[in-house]
Coordinates of C-alpha atoms and ligand atoms in Angstrom, one line a residue:
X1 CA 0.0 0.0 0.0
X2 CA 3.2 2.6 0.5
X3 CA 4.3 2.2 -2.8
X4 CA 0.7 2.6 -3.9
X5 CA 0.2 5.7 -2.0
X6 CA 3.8 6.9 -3.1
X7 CA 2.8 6.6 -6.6
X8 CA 0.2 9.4 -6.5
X9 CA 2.2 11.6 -5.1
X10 CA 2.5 15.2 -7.0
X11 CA -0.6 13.8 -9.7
X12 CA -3.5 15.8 -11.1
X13 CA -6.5 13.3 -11.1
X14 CA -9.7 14.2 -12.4
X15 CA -12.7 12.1 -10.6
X16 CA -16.4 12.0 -11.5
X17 CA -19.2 11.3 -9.5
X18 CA -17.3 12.5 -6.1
X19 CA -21.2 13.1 -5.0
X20 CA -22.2 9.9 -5.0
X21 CA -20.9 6.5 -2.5
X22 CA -18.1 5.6 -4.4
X23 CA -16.6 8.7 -5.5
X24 CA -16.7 10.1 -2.3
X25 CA -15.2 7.1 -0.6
X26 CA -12.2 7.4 -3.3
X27 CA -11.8 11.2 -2.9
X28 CA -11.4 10.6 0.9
X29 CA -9.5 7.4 0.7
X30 CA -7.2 10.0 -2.0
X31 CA -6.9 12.9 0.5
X32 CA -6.4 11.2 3.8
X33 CA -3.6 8.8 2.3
X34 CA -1.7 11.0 0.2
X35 CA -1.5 14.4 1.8
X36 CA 0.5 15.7 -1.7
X37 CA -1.7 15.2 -4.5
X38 CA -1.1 17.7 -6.8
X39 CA -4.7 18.6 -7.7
X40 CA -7.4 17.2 -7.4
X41 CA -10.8 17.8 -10.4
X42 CA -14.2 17.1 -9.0
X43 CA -17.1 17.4 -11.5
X44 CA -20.3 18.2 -10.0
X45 CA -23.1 18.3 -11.5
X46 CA -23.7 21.6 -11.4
X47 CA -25.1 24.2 -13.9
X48 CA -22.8 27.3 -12.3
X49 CA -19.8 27.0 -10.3
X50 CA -20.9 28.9 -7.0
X51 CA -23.4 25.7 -6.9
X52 CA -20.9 23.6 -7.4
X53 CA -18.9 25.2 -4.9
X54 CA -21.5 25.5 -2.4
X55 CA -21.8 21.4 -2.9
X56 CA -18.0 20.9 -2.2
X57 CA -15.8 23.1 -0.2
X58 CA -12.8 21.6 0.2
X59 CA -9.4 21.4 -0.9
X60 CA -10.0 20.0 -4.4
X61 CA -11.0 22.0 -7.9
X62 CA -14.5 22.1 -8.1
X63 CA -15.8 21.7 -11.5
X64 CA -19.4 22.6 -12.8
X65 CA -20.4 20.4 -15.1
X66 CA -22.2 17.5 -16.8
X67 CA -20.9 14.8 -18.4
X68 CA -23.6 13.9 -20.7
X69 CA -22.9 17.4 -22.3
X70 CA -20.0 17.4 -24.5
X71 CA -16.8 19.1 -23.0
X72 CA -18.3 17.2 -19.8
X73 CA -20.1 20.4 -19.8
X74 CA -17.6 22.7 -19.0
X75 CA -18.0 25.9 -20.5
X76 CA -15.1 27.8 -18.7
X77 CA -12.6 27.4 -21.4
X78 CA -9.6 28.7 -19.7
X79 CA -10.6 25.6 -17.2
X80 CA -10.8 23.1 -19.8
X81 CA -8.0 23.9 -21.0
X82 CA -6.1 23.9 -17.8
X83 CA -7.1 20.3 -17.1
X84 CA -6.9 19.2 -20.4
X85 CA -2.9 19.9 -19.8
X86 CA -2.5 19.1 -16.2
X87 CA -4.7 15.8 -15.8
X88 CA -2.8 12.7 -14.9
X89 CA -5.5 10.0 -14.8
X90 CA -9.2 10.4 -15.2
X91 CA -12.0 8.4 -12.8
X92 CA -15.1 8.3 -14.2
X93 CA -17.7 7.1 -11.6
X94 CA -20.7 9.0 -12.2
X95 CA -23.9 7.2 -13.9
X96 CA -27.4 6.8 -13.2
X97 CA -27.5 4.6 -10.9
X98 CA -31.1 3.7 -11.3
X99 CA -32.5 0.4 -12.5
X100 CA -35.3 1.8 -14.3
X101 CA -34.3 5.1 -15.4
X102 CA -35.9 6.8 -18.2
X103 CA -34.3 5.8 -21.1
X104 CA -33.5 9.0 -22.6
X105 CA -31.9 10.1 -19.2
X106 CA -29.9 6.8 -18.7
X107 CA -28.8 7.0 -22.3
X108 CA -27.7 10.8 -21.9
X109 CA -25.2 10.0 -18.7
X110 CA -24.6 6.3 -18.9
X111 CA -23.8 5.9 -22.9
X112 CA -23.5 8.9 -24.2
X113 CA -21.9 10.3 -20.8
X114 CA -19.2 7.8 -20.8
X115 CA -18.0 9.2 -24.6
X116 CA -17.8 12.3 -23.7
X117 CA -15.2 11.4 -21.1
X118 CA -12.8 9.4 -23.6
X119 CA -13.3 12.4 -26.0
X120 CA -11.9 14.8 -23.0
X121 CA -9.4 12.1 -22.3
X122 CA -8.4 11.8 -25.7
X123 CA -8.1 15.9 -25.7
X124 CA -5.6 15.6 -22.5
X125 CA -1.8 15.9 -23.1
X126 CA -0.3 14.2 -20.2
X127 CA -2.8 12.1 -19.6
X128 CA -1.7 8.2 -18.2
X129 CA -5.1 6.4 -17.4
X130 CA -8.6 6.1 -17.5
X131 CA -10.5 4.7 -15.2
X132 CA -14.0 3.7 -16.2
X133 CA -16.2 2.2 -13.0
X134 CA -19.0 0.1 -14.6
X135 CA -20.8 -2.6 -13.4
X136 CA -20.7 -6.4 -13.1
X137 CA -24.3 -6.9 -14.1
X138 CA -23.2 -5.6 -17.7
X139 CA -23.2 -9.5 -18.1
X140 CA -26.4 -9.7 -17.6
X141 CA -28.2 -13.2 -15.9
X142 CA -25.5 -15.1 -16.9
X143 CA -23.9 -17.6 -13.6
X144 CA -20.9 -19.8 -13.2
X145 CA -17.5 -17.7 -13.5
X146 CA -18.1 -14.9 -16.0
X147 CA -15.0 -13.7 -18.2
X148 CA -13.5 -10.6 -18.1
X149 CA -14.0 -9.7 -21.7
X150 CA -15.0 -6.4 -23.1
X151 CA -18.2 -6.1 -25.6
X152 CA -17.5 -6.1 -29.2
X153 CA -19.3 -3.0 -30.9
X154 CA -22.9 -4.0 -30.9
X155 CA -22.8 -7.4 -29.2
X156 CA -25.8 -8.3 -27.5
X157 CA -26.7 -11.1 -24.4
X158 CA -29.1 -12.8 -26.9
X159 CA -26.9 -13.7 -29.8
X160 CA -28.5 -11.7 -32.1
X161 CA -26.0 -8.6 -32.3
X162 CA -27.8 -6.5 -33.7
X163 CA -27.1 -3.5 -31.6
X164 CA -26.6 -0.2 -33.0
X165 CA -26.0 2.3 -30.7
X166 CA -26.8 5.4 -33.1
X167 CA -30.3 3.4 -33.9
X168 CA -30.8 3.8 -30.1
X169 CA -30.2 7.4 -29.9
X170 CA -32.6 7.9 -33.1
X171 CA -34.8 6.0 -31.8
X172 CA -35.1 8.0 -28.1
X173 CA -35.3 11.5 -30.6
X174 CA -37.7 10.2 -32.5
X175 CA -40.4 9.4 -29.7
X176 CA -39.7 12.4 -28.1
X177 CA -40.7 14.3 -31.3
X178 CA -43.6 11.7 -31.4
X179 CA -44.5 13.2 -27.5
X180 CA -43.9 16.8 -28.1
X181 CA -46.3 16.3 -31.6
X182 CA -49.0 14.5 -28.8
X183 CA -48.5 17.4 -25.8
X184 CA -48.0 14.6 -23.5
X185 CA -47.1 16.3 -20.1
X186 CA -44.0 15.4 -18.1
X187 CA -45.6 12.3 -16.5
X188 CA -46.4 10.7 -19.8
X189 CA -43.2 11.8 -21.0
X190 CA -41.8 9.5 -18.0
X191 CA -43.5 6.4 -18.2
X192 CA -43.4 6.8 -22.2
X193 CA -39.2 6.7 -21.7
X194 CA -38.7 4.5 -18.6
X195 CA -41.0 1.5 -20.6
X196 CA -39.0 2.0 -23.8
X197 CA -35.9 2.0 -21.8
X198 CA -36.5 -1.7 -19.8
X199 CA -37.9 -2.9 -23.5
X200 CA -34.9 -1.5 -25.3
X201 CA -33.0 -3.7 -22.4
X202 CA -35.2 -6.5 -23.0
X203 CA -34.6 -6.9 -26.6
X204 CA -31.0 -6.7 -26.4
X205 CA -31.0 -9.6 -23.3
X206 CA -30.2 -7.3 -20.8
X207 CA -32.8 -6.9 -17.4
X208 CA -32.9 -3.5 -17.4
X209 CA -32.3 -0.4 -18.5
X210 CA -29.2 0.7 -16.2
X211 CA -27.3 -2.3 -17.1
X212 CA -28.3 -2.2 -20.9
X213 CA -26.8 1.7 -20.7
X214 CA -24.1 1.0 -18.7
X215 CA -23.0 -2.0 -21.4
X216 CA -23.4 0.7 -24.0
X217 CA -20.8 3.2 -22.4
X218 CA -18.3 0.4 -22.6
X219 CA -18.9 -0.6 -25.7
X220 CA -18.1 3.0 -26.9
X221 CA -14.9 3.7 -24.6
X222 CA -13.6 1.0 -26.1
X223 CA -14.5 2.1 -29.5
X224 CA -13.8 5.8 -28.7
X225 CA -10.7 6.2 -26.7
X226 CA -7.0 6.0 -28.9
X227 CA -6.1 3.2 -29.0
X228 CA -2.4 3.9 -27.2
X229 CA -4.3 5.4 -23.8
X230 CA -4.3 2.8 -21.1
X231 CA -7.7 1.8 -20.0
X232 CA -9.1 0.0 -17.0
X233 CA -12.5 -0.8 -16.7
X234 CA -13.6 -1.8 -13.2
X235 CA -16.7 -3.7 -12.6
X236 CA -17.8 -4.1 -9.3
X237 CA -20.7 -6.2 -8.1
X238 CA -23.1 -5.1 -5.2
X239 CA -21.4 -2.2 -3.3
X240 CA -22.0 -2.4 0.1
X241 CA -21.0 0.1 3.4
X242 CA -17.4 0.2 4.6
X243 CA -15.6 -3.1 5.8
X244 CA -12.7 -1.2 7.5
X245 CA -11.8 2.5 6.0
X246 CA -12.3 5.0 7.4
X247 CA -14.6 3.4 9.9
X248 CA -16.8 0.2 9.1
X249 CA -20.2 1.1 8.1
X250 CA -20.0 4.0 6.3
X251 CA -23.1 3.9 3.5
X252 CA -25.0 6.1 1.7
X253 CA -28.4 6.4 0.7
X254 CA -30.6 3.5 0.8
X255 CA -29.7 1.3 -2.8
X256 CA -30.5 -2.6 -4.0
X257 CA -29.6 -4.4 -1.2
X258 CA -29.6 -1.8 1.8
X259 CA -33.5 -1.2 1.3
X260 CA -34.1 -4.3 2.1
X261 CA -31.7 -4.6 5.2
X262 CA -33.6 -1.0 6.5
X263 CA -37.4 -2.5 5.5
X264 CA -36.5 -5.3 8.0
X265 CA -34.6 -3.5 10.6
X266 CA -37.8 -1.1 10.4
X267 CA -40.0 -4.1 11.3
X268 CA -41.8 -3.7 7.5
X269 CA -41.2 -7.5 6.0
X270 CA -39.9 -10.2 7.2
X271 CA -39.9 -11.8 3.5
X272 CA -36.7 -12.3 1.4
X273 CA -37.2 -13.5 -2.5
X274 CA -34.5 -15.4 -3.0
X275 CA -33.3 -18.9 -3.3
X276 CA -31.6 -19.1 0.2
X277 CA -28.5 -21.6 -1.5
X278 CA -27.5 -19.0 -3.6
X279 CA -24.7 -16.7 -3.6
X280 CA -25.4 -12.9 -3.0
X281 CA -22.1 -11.2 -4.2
X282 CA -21.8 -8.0 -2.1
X283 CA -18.5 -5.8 -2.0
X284 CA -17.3 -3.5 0.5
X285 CA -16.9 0.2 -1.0
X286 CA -13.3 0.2 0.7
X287 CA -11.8 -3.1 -1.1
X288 CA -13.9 -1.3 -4.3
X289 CA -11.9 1.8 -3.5
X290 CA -8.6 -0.2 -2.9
X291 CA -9.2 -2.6 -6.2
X292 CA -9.4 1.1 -8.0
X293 CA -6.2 2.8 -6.7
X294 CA -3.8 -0.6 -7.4
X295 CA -5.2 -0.5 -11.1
X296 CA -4.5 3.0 -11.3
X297 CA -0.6 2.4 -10.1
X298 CA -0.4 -1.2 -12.0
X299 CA -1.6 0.3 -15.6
X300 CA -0.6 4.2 -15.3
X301 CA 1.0 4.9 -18.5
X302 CA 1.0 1.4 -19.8
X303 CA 0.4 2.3 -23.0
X304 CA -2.3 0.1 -25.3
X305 CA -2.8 -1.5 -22.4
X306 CA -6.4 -2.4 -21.6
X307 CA -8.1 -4.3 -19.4
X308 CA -11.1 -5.1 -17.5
X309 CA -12.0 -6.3 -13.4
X310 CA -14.8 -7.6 -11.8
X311 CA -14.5 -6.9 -8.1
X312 CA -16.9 -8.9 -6.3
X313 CA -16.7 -11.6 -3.3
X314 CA -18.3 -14.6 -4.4
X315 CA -15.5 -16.7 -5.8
X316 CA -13.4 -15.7 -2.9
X317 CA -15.6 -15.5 -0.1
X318 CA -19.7 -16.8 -1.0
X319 CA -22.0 -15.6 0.7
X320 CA -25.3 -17.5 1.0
X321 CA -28.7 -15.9 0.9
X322 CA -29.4 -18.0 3.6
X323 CA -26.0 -17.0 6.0
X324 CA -27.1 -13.0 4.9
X325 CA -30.8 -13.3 6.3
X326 CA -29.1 -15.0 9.3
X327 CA -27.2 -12.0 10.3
X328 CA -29.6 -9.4 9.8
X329 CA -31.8 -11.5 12.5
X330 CA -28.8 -11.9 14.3
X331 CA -28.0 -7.7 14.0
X332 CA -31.2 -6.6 14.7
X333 CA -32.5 -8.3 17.6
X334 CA -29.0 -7.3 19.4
X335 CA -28.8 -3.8 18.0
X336 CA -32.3 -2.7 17.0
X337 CA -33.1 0.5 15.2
X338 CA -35.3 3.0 17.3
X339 CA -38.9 3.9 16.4
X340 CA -39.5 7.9 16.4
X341 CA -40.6 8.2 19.7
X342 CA -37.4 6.1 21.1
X343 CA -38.6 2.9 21.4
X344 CA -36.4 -0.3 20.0
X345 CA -38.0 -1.8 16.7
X346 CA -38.8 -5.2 16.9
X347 CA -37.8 -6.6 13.4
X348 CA -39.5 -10.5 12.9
X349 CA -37.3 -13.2 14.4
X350 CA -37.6 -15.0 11.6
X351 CA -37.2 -14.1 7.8
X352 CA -39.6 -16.1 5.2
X353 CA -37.4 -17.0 2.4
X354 CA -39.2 -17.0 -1.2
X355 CA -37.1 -19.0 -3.2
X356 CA -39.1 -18.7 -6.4
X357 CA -41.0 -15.8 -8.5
X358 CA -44.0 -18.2 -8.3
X359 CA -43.8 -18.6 -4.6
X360 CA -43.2 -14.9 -4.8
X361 CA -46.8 -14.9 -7.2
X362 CA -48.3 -16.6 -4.1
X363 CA -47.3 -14.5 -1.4
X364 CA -48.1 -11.5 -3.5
X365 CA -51.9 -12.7 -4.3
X366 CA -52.5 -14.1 -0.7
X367 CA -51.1 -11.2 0.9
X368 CA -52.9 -8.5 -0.9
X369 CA -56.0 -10.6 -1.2
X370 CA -55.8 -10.5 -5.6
X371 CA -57.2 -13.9 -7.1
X372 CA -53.8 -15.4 -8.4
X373 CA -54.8 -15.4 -12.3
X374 CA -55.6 -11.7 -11.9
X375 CA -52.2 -11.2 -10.7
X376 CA -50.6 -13.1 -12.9
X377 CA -52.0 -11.3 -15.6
X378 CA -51.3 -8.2 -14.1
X379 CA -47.7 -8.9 -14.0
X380 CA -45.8 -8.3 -16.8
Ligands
NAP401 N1 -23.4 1.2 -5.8 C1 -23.3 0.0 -6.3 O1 -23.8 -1.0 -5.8 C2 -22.6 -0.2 -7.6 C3 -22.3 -1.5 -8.1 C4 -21.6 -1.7 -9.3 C5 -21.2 -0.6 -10.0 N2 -21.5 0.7 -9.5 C6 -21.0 1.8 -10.3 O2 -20.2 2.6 -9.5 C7 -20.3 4.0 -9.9 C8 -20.7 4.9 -8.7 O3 -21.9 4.4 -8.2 P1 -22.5 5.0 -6.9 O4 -23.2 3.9 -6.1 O5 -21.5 5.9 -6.2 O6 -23.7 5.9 -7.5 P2 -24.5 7.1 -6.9 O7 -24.3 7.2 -5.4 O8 -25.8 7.1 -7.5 O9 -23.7 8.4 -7.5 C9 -23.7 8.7 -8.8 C10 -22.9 9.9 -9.1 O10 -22.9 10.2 -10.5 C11 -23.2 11.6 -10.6 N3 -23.8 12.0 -11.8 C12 -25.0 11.4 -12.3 N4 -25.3 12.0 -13.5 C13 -24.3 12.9 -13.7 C14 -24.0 13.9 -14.8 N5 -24.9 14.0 -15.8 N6 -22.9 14.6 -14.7 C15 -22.1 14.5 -13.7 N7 -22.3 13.7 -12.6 C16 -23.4 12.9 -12.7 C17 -24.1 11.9 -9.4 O11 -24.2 13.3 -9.2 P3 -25.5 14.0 -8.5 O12 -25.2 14.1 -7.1 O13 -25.5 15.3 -9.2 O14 -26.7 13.2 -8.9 C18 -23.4 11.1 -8.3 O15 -22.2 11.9 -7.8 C19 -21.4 4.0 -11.0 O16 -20.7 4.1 -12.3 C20 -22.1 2.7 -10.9 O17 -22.6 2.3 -12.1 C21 -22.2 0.9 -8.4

């Protein structure tokens, strides 16, 4: 770790998405072990610096910005062109994190987001590295050991291959024409975009639409970024709170796995679907954060080098379903969570495990009281 922490001494990093769990982590891993950074970009969203500022007030350069804009939408010229001679390595974290964005949003900051950053990287003059976080659900459903192999330029998780980004980007104008022509108000405009965005998904193999954008950005930094720049991509599985750094249990916001953690701590289920034999791959933010800043010293200015990760626990330490549901009962009837007016919440002793969608089908119609063909047919 010294020689790690040694290496970015005196560099000028640019990292996205410092807002957010995993770029914040990383920008206080950064400051707290390496005291002489030379400079340190942060782009925040942010349509005015004095916002941006107002968001982050620390000893880093505050950028305002957005990546899906070209120029990662910064407009300050004399800025851009500061960075685009001083940058060392570029982290891009930032995305939509959202599983069922709108299409037309996820597109914007996921796919298109993600080329604007290899344009600005390709801009750069001293640059050594990008790092690109993705995700390791780009792979879709698939189990058993999954490769670390990048897409090829309109590969799908069907077979058919038939992918072509700039169709995708038509095809998002287009119905937005076809809504403004309607007047459809903002909530149409919502639900018309998140449905085309989990069918675009669906067509292509992927479960949703995050995933399915998030594929798309690495399909085009690959395509997009020359060809001599080093390139990591990092895909991490389910990022959970803080094992160790800077104190264990550092989270934010309340994403995938944690809302169900709360929901139970909170006494509001006691039901888990799930096949309790099966491996939940979860990832401490820290070892994420670690896994990030030894790829950045193993390929800085390895040129042509590129390579992808998947940082996730379940080759090297499964986790079952089953051991998971275990602790939380285990957690929460030693440490419960307090109700408003102070009292200790008393989460189930048990957890009912649903290890299929049909059992989850059952549950759903006894519980609500909905004839089971009716809610079948309802869903999906
Ligand atoms: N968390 C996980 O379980 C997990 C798992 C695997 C991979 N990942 C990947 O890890 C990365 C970070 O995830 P996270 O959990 O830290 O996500 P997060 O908490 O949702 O943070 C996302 C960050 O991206 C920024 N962002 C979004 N759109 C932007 C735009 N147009 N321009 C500039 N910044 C923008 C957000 O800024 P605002 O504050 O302005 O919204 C925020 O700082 C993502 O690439 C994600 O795909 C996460």
């Amino acid at each position: 770790m010294t020689s790690i922490i040694d290496h970015l001494e005196n560099k000028t990093i640019l990292v996205t998405g410092v807002t957010g769990f995993l770029g914040k982590v990383f920008v206080e891993k950064i400051l707290r072990v390496q005291p002489n950074i030379k400079k340190l970009y942060v782009l925040i969203r942010a349509s005015d610096p004095n916002s941006a500022l107002h968001r982050f007030h620390t000893e880093v350069t505050p950028v305002a910005g957005d990546m899906a804009l070209e120029n990662l939408g910064v407009t300050n010229v004399d800025l851009l062109n500061e960075m685009r001679t001083q940058i060392d390595v570029v982290v891009n974290s930032a995305a939509t994190t959202k599983f069922d964005e709108r299409y037309d949003v996820a597109f914007a900051i996921n796919t298109l987001g993600v080329k604007h950053v290899s344009s600005f990287v390709n801009e750069c003059s001293k640059i050594k590295l990008l790092l690109l976080v993705s995700t390791a659900y780009v792979s879709g459903e698939k189990s058993g050991i999954i490769l670390e192999t990048p897409f090829k330029m309109g590969e799908t998780l069907n077979g058919r291959n038939d992918l072509n980004i700039k169709e995708e980007k038509k095809m998002i104008h287009e119905r937005h024409t076809q809504l403004a022509f309607e007047k459809a108000n903002e909530e149409a405009i919502s639900t018309t975009m998140k449905d085309l965005g989990i069918q675009r998904a669906q067509i292509h193999g992927w479960p949703n639409t995050y995933v399915f954008t998030k594929a798309m950005g690495e399909m085009l930094v690959f395509e997009g970024l020359r060809q001599d720049l080093p390139l990591v991509v990092l895909r991490p599985t389910i990022v959970t709170s803080t094992y160790k750094e800077p104190f264990p249990g550092w989270t934010e916001g309340v994403k995938s796995i944690d809302s169900f953690t709360v929901a139970y701590g909170r006494g509001r289920t006691s039901t888990f679907l799930g096949d309790p034999s099966k491996v939940l791959d979860l990832v401490p933010v820290d070892m994420v954060i670690n896994a990030m800043l030894i790829a950045i010293v193993v390929h800085f200015k390895k040129p042509y080098s590129r390579i992808i990760y998947n940082v996730g626990s379940s080759k090297s330490n499964p986790l079952r379903i089953s051991s998971f549901v275990n602790y939380l009962c285990d957690y929460f009837a030693k440490y419960p969570l307090m109700s408003r007016d102070g009292n200790p919440i008393r989460a189930s002793n048990k957890i009912r495990m649903l290890s299929s969608i049909a059992s989850f089908h059952r549950h759903m119609a006894i519980r609500y009281i909905i004839p089971l063909k009716v809610f079948n047919s309802l869903h999906y």
